[in-house]
CSV table of C-alpha atoms in Angstrom, one decimal:
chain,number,residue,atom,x,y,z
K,1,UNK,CA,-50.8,-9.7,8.6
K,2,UNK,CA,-47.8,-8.0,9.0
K,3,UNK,CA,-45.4,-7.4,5.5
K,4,UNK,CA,-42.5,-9.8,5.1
K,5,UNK,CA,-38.9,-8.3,4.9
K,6,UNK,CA,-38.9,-9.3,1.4
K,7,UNK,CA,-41.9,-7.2,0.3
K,8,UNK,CA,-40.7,-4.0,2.4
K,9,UNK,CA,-37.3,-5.1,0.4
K,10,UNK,CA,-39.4,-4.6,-2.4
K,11,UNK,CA,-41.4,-1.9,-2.2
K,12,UNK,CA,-38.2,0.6,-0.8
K,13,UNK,CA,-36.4,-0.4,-3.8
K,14,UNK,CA,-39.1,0.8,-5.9
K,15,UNK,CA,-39.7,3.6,-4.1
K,16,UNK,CA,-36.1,4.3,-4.3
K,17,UNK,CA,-35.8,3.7,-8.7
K,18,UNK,CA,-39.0,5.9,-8.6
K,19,UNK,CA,-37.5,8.7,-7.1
K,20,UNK,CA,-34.2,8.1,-9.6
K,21,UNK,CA,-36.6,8.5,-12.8
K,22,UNK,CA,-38.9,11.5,-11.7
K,23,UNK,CA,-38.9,14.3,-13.4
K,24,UNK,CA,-38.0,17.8,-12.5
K,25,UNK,CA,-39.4,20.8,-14.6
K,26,UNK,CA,-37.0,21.9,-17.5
K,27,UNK,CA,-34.4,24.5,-16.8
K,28,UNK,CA,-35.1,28.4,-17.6
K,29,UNK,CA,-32.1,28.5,-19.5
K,30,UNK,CA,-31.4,24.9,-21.2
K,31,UNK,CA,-31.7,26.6,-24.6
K,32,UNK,CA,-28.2,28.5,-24.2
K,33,UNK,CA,-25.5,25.4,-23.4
K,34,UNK,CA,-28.0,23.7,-26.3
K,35,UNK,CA,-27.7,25.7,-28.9
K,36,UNK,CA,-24.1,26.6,-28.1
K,37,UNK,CA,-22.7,23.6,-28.1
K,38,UNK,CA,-24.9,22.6,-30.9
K,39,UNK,CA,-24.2,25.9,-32.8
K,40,UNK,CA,-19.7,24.5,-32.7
K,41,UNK,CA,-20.7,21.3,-33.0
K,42,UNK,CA,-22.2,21.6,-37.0
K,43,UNK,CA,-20.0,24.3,-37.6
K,44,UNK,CA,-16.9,22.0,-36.8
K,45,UNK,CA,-18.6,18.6,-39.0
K,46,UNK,CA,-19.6,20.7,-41.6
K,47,UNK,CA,-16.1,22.1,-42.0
K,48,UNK,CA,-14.5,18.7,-41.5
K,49,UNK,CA,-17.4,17.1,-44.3
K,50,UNK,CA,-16.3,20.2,-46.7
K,51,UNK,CA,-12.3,18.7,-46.2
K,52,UNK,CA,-13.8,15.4,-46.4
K,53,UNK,CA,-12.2,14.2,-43.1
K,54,UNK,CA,-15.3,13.5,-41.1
K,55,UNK,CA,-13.0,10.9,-39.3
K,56,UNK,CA,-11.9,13.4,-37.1
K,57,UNK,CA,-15.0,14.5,-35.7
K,58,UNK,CA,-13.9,12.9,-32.2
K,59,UNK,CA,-11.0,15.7,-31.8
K,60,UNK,CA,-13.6,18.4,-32.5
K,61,UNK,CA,-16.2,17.3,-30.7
K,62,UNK,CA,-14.5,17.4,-27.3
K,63,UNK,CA,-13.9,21.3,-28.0
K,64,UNK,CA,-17.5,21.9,-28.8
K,65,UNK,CA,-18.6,19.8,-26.0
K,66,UNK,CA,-17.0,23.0,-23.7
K,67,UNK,CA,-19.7,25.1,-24.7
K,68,UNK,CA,-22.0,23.1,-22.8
K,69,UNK,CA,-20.3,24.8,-19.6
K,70,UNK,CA,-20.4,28.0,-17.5
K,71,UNK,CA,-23.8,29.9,-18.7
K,72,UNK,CA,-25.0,30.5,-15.4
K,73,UNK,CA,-22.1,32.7,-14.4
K,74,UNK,CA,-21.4,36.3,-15.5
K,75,UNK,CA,-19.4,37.0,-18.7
K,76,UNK,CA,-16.5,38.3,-17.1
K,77,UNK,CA,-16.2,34.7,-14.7
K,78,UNK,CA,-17.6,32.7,-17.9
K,79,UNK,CA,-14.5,34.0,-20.0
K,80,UNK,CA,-12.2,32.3,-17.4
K,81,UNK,CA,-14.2,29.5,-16.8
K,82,UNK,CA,-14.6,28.4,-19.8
K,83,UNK,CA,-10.8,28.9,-20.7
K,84,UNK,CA,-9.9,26.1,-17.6
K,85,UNK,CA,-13.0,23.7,-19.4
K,86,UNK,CA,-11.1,24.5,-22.6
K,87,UNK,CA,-7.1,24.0,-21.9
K,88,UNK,CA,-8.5,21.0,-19.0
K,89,UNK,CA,-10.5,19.1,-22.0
K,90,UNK,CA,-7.3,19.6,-24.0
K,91,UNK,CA,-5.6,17.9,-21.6
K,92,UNK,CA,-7.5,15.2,-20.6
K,93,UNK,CA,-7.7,14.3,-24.8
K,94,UNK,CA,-3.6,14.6,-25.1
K,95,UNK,CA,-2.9,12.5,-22.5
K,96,UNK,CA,-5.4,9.9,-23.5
K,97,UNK,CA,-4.1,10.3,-27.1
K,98,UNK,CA,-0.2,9.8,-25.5
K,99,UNK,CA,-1.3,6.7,-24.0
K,100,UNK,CA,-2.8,5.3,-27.1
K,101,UNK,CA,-0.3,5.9,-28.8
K,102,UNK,CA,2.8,4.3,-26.6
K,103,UNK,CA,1.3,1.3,-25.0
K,104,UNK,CA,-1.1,-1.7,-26.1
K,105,UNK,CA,-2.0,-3.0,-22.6
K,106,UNK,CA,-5.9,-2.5,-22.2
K,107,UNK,CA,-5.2,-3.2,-18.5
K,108,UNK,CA,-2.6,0.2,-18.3
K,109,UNK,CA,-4.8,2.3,-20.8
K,110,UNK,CA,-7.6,1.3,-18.2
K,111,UNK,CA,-5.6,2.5,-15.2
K,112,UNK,CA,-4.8,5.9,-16.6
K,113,UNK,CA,-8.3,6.3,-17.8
K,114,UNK,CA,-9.3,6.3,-14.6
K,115,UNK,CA,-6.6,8.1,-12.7
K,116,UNK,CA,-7.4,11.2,-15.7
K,117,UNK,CA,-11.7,10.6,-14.2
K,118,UNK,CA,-10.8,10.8,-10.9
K,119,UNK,CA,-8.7,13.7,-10.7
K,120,UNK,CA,-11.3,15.7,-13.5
K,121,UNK,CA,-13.9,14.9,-11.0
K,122,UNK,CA,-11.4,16.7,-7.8
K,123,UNK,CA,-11.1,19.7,-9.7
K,124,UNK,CA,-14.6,20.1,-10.8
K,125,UNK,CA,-15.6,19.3,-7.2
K,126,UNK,CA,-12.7,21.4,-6.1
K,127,UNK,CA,-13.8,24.7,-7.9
K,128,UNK,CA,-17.4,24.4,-8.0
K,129,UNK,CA,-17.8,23.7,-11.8
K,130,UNK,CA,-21.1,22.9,-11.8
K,131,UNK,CA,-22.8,20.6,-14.9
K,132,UNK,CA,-22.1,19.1,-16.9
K,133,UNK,CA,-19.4,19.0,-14.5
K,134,UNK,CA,-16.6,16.0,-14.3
K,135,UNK,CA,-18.8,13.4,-16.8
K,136,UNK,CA,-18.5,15.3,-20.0
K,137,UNK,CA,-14.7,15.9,-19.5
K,138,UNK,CA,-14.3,12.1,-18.5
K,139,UNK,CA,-16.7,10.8,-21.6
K,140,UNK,CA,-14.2,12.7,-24.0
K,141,UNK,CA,-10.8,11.7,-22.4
K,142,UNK,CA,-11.5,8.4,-21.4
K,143,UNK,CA,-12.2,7.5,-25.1
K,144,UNK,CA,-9.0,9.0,-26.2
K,145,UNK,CA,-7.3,6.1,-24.5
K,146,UNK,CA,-8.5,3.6,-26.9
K,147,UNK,CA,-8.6,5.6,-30.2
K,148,UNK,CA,-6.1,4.2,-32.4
K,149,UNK,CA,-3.2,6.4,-32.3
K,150,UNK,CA,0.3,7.5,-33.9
K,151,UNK,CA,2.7,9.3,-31.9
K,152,UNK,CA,3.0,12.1,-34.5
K,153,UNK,CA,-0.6,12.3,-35.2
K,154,UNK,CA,-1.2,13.9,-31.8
K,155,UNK,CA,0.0,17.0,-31.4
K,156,UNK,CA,-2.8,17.4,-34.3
K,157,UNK,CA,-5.5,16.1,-32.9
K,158,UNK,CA,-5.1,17.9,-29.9
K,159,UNK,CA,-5.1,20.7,-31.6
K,160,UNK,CA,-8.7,20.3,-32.9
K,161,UNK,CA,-9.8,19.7,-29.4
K,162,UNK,CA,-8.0,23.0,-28.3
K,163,UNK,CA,-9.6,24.9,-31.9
K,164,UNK,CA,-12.7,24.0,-31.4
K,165,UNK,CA,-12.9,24.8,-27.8
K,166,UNK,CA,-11.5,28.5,-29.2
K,167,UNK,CA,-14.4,28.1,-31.4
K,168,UNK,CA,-17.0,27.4,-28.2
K,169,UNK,CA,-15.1,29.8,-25.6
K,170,UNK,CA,-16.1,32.7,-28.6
K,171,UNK,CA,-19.4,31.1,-29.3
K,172,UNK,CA,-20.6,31.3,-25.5
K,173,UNK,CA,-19.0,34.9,-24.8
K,174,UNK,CA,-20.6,36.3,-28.1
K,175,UNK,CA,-24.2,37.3,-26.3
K,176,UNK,CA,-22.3,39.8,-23.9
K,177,UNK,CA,-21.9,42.0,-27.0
K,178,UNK,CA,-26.0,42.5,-27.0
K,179,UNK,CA,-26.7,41.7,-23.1
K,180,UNK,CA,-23.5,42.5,-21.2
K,181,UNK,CA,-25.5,42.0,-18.0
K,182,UNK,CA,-27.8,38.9,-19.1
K,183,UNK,CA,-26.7,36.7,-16.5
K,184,UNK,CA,-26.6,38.8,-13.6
K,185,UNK,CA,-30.2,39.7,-15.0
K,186,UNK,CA,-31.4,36.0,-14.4
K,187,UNK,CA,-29.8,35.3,-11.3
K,188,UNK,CA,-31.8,38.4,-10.0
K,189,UNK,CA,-34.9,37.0,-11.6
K,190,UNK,CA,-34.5,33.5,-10.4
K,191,UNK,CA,-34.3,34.8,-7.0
K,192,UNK,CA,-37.7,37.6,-7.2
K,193,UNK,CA,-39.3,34.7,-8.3
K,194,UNK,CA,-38.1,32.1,-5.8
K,195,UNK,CA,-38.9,35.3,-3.3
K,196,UNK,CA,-42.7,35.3,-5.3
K,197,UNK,CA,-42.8,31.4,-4.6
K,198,UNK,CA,-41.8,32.0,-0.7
K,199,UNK,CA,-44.5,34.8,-0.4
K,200,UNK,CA,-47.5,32.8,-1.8
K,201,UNK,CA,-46.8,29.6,0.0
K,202,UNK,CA,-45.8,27.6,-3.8
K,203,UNK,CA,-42.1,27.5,-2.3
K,204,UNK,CA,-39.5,27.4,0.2
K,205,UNK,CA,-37.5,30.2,2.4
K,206,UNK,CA,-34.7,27.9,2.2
K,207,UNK,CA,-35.1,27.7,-1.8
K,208,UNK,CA,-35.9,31.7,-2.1
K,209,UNK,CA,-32.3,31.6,0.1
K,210,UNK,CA,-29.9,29.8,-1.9
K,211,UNK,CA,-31.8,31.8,-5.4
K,212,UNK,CA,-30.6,35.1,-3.4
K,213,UNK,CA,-27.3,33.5,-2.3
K,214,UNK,CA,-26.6,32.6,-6.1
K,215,UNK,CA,-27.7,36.1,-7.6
K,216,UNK,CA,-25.3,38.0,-4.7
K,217,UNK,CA,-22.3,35.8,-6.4
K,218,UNK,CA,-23.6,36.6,-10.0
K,219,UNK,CA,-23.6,40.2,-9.1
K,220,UNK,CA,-20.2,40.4,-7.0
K,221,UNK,CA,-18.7,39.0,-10.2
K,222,UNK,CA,-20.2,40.7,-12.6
K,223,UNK,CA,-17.6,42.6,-15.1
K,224,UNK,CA,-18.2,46.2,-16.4
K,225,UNK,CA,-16.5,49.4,-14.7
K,226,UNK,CA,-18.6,52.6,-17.0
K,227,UNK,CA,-21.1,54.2,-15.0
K,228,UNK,CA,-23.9,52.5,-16.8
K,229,UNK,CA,-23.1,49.4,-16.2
K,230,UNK,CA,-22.6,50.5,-12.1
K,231,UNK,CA,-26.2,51.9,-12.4
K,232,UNK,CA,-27.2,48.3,-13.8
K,233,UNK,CA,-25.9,46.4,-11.2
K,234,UNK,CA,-27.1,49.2,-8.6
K,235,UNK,CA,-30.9,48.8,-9.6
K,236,UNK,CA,-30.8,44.6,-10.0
K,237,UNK,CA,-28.9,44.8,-5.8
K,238,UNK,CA,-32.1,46.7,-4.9
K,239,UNK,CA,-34.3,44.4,-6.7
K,240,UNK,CA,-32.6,41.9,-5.4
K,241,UNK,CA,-32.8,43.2,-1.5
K,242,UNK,CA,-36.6,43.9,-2.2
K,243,UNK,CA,-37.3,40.2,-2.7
K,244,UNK,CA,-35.2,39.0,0.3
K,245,UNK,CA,-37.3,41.6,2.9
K,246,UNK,CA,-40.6,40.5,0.8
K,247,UNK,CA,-43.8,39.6,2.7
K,248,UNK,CA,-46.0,40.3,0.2
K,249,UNK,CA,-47.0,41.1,-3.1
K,250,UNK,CA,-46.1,38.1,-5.3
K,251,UNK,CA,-47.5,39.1,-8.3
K,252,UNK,CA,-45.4,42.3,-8.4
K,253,UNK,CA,-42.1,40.2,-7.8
K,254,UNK,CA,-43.0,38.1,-11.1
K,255,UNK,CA,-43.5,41.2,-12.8
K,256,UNK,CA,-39.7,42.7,-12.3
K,257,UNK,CA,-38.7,38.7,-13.1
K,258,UNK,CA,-40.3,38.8,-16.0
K,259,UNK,CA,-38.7,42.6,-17.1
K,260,UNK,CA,-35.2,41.5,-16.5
K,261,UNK,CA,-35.8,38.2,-18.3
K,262,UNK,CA,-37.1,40.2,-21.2
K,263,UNK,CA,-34.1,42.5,-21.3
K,264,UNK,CA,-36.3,45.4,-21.1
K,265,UNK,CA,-35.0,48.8,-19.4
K,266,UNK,CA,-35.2,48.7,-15.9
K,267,UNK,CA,-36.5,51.2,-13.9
K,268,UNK,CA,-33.8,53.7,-11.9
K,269,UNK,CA,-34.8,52.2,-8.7
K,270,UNK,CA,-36.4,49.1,-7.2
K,271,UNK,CA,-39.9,50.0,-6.1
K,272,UNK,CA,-40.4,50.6,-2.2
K,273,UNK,CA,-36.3,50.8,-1.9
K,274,UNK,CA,-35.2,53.8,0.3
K,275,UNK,CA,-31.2,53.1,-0.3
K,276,UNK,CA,-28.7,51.0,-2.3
K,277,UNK,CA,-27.9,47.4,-1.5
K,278,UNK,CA,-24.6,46.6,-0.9
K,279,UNK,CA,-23.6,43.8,-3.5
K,280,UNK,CA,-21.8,41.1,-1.3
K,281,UNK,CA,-20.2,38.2,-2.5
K,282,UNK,CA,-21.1,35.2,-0.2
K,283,UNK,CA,-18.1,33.4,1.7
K,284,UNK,CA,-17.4,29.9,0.1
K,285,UNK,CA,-17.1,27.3,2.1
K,286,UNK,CA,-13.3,25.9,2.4
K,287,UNK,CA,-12.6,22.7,-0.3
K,288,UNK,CA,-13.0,19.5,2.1
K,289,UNK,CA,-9.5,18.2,0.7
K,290,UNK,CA,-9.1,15.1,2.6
K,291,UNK,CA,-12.7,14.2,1.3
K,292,UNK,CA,-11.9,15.0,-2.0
K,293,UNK,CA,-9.0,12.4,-1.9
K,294,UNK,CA,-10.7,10.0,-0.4
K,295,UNK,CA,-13.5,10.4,-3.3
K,296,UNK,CA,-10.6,10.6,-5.8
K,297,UNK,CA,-9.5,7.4,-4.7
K,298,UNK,CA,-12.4,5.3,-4.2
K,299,UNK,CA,-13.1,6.7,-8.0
K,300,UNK,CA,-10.0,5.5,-8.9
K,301,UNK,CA,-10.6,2.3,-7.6
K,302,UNK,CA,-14.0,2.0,-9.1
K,303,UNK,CA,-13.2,3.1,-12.8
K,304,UNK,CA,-10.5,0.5,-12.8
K,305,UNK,CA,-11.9,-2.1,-11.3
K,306,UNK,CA,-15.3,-1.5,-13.7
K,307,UNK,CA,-12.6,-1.1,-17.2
K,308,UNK,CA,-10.5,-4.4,-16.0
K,309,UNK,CA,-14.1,-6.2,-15.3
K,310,UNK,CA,-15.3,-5.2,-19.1
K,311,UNK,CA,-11.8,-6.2,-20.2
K,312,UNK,CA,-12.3,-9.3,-18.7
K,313,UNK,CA,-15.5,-10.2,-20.4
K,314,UNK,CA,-14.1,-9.3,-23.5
K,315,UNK,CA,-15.5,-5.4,-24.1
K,316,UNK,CA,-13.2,-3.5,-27.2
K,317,UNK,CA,-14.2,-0.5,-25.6
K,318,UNK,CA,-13.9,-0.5,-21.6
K,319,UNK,CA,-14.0,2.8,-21.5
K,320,UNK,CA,-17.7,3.3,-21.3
K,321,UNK,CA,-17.3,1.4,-18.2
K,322,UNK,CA,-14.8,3.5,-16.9
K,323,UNK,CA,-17.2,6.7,-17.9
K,324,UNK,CA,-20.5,5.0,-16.5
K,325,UNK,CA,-18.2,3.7,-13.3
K,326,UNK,CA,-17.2,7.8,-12.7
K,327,UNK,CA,-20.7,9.3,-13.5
K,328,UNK,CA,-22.2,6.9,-10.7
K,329,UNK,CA,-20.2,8.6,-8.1
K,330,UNK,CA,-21.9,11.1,-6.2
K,331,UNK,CA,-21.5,12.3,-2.8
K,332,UNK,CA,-23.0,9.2,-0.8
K,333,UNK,CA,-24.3,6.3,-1.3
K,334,UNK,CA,-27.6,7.2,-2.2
K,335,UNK,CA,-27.1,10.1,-4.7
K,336,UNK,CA,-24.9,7.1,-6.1
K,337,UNK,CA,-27.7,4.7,-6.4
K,338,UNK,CA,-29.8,6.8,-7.8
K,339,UNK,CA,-27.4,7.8,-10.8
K,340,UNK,CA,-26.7,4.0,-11.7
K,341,UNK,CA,-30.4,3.8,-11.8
K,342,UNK,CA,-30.6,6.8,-14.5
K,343,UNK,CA,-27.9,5.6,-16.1
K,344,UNK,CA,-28.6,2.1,-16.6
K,345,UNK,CA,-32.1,2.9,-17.7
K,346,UNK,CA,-31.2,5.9,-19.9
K,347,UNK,CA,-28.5,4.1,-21.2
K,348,UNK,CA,-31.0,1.3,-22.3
K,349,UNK,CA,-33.6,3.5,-23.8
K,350,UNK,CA,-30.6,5.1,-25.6
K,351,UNK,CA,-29.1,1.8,-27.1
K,352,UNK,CA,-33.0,1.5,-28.4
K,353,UNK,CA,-33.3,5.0,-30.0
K,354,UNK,CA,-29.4,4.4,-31.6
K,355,UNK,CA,-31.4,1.5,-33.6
K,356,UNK,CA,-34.2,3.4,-34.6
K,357,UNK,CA,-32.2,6.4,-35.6
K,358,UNK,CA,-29.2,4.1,-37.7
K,359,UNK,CA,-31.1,3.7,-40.9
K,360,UNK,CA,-31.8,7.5,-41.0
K,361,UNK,CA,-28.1,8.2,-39.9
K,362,UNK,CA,-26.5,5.8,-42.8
K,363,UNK,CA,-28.3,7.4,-45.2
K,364,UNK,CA,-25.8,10.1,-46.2
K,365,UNK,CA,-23.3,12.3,-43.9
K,366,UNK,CA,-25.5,15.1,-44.2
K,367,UNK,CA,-28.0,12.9,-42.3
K,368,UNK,CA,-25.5,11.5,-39.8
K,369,UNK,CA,-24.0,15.1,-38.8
K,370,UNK,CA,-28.0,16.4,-38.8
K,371,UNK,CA,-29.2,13.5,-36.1
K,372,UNK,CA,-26.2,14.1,-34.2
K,373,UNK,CA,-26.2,17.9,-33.5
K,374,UNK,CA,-30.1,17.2,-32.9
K,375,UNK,CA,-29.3,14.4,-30.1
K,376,UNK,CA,-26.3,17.2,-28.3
K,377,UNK,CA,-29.0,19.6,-28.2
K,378,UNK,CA,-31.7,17.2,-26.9
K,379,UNK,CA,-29.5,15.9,-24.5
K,380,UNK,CA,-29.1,19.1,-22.7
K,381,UNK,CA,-32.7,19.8,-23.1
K,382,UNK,CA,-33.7,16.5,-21.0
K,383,UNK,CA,-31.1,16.9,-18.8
K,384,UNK,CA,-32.4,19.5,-16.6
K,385,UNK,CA,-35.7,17.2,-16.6
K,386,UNK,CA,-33.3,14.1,-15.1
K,387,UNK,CA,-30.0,12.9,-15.9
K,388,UNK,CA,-31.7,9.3,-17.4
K,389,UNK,CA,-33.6,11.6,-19.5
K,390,UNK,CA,-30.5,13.5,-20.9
K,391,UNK,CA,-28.7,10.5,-21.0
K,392,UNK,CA,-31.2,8.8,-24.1
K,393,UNK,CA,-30.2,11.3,-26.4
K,394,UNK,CA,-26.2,10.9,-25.2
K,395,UNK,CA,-25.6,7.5,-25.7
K,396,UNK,CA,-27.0,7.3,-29.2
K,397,UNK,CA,-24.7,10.5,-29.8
K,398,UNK,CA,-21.5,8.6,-28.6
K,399,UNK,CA,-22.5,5.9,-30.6
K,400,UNK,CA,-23.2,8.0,-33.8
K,401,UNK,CA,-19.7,9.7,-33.5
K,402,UNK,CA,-18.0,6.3,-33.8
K,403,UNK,CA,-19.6,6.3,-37.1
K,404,UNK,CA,-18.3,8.8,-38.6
K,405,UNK,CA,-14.9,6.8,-38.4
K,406,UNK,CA,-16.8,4.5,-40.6
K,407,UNK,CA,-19.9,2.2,-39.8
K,408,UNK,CA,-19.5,0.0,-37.5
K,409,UNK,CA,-21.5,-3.6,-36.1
K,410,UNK,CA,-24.7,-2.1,-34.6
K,411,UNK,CA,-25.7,-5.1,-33.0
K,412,UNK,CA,-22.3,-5.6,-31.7
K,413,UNK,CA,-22.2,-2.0,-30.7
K,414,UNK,CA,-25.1,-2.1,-28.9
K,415,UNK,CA,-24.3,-5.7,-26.9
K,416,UNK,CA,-21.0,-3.8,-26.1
K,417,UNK,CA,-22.3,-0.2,-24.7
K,418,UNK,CA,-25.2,-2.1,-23.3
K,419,UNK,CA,-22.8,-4.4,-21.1
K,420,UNK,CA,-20.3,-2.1,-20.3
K,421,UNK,CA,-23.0,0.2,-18.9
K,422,UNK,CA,-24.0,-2.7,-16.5
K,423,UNK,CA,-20.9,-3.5,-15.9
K,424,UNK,CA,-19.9,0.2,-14.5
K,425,UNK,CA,-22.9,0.8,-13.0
K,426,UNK,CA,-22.7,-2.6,-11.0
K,427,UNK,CA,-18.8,-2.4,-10.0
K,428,UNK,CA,-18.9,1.5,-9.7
K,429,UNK,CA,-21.6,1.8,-7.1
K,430,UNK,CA,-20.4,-1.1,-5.5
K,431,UNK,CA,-17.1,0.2,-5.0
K,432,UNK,CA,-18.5,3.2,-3.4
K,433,UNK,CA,-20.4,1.2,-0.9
K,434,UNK,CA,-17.5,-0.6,0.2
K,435,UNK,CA,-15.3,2.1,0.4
K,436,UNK,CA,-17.6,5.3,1.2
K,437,UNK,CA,-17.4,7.9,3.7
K,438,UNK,CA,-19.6,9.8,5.9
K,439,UNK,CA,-18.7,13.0,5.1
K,440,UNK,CA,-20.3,14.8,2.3
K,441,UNK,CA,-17.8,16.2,-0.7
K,442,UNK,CA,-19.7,18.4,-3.3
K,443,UNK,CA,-20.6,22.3,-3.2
């Protein structure tokens, strides 16, 4: 008997929530953005518990939030990427703080939330940011426009936001001073061992490909002009041009992964290379600005519509609406559906781990700063596994650092975050079926 439409209805929408949720080996280097952003993060509340002004933890923790950013790239690209995460999160924060401060209307404060998302979400497209990307940028400015707010309290505030992110551009830099090549190092190993993967039938060309593509970038932009650091570069382009010609020998390509990985001496030449490899930088592709527009403004449309919904029903915090609304664009409609199905669901499992973890958190500030430094670092350690996964340990997090303003409802909070996320989710994605495009926008 032939399946009804209902039950092929069914079974494609659980095939499609299934592939939302599955999860994806951990990152090779989730540790880093972790532990650096975890690393400004306690130094910042511990500072601000010391002064006894842990109520303005939400300034600092949009600086240390910047160190989540960039670790992939070479220090000499990190340094000024990480200055544009810095002075953009600084912005985003002053302009949400500016709106507080001068108008009342949720409405407006919704509006301009959203304008600030949609054109975060341009540039990072725009330049190739990379994650966190646009989300982490929005979460932080989007709340800003509905933090209580005095005029002349924000050129302070902002401040701490642009400290702080000091405090992380330093904090992320600092390992070039014992591994001046690191990155470039991994880049080179990801790519001998995608190349080892591609040889033994475990992987794809078209993965070993884009590994090679990413380590040529790393190197072309890798900083140091002494002759060592030439002769480092030199040896890791013939490593690298030995695994793109590779047919063989798989075993031998982990080896040399796992030596630069280490950070081990390398040896003065690649094995089997006759000459230098030329380091090339691959040719971008040119940024698709009328599809970045059109994005922009179907985000714009989106975020608002999603704030002015929770408005409607009453939320004191639409923002989380206007953040979940942002975060469920992708480039298409599916992408999109998938992320409203990670971020509903890891948004519920979060409001459920935010109640376990209160009692512990209200015990003392010591215990409140502890659980969240521990949730920013577990976040970005489930993250790489799936973005639902990452996003349990974030919304407890954003929960947590309303707390340190002073306890708040948790039932209430919970309803709240719990309907705003629906809410979002629901009017975001449908917003970007209504209004998508064919054409595909991210790099």
């Amino acid at each position: 008997m032939p399946s009804s439409p209902s039950s092929l209805l069914a079974v494609r929408g659980l095939r499609h929530v299934r592939g939302a949720l599955t999860l994806r080996p951990a990152g090779d280097i989730w540790h880093k953005p972790a532990l650096s952003a975890a690393l400004v993060m306690a130094a910042a509340d511990l500072t601000l518990l010391v002064l006894g002004r842990l109520d303005l933890v939400l300034y600092t923790s949009g600086g240390a939030l910047c160190a989540l950013y960039a670790h992939d790239r070479p220090y000499a690209e990190r340094a000024r990427v990480l200055a544009g995460v810095v002075l953009g999160m600084t912005a985003g924060v002053t302009a949400g703080l500016l709106c507080a401060a001068l108008t009342g209307s949720g409405p407006l404060r919704v509006l301009l939330a959203a304008l600030v998302a949609a054109l975060q979400k341009a540039v990072c497209d725009a330049t190739r940011l990379g994650p966190p990307a646009n989300v982490v940028l929005t979460f932080v400015s989007s709340t800003a426009f509905f933090v209580p707010q005095r005029i002349g309290e924000v050129p302070a505030h902002a401040a701490l936001t642009l400290g702080c992110g000091a405090l992380a551009w330093l904090v992320c830099l600092a390992p070039a001073l014992v591994r001046p090549c690191g990155p470039e190092r991994i880049a080179v190993a990801r790519a001998l061992e995608a190349a080892a993967r591609r040889v033994d039938g475990t992987g794809t060309s078209g993965a070993a490909d884009d590994a090679a593509q990413a380590a040529h970038r790393a190197l072309a932009k890798a900083g140091g002009r002494g002759a060592a650091a030439r002769r480092h570069r030199e040896t890791l382009a013939l490593l690298l041009a030995e695994a793109e010609r590779a047919t063989d020998g798989a075993e031998r390509l982990r080896a040399a992964a796992r030596t630069l990985r280490r950070g081990t001496s390398l040896p003065d030449t690649a094995p089997d290379a006759a000459a230098p490899a030329a380091v090339r930088a691959p040719v971008a592709a040119p940024v698709p600005w009328a599809a970045l527009l059109r994005l922009g403004a179907r985000l714009t449309a989106g975020a608002a519509l999603s704030g002015w919904t929770a408005l409607g029903l009453g939320s004191p915090h639409p923002y989380w609406a206007v953040v979940t609304a942002a975060a469920v664009f992708q480039a298409g409609v599916r992408p999109s559906g998938h992320r409203a199905v990670q971020r509903v669901v890891g948004n519920v499992v979060g409001l459920l781990l935010f109640a376990v973890l209160l009692p512990l958190t209200r015990a003392g500030e010591i215990a409140l700063v502890a659980v969240t430094v521990a949730l920013l670092a577990g976040a970005e350690a489930f993250i790489t596994r799936n973005y639902w996964l990452g996003t349990v340990c974030v919304t407890p997090m954003a929960l947590l650092l309303g707390e340190f303003a002073g306890r708040q409802d948790a039932a209430v909070s919970v309803l709240d975050r719990g309907g705003d996320t629906l809410v979002g989710a629901t009017v975001g994605l449908l917003a970007c079926v209504l209004m998508s495009g064919r054409r595909r926008v991210s790099g």
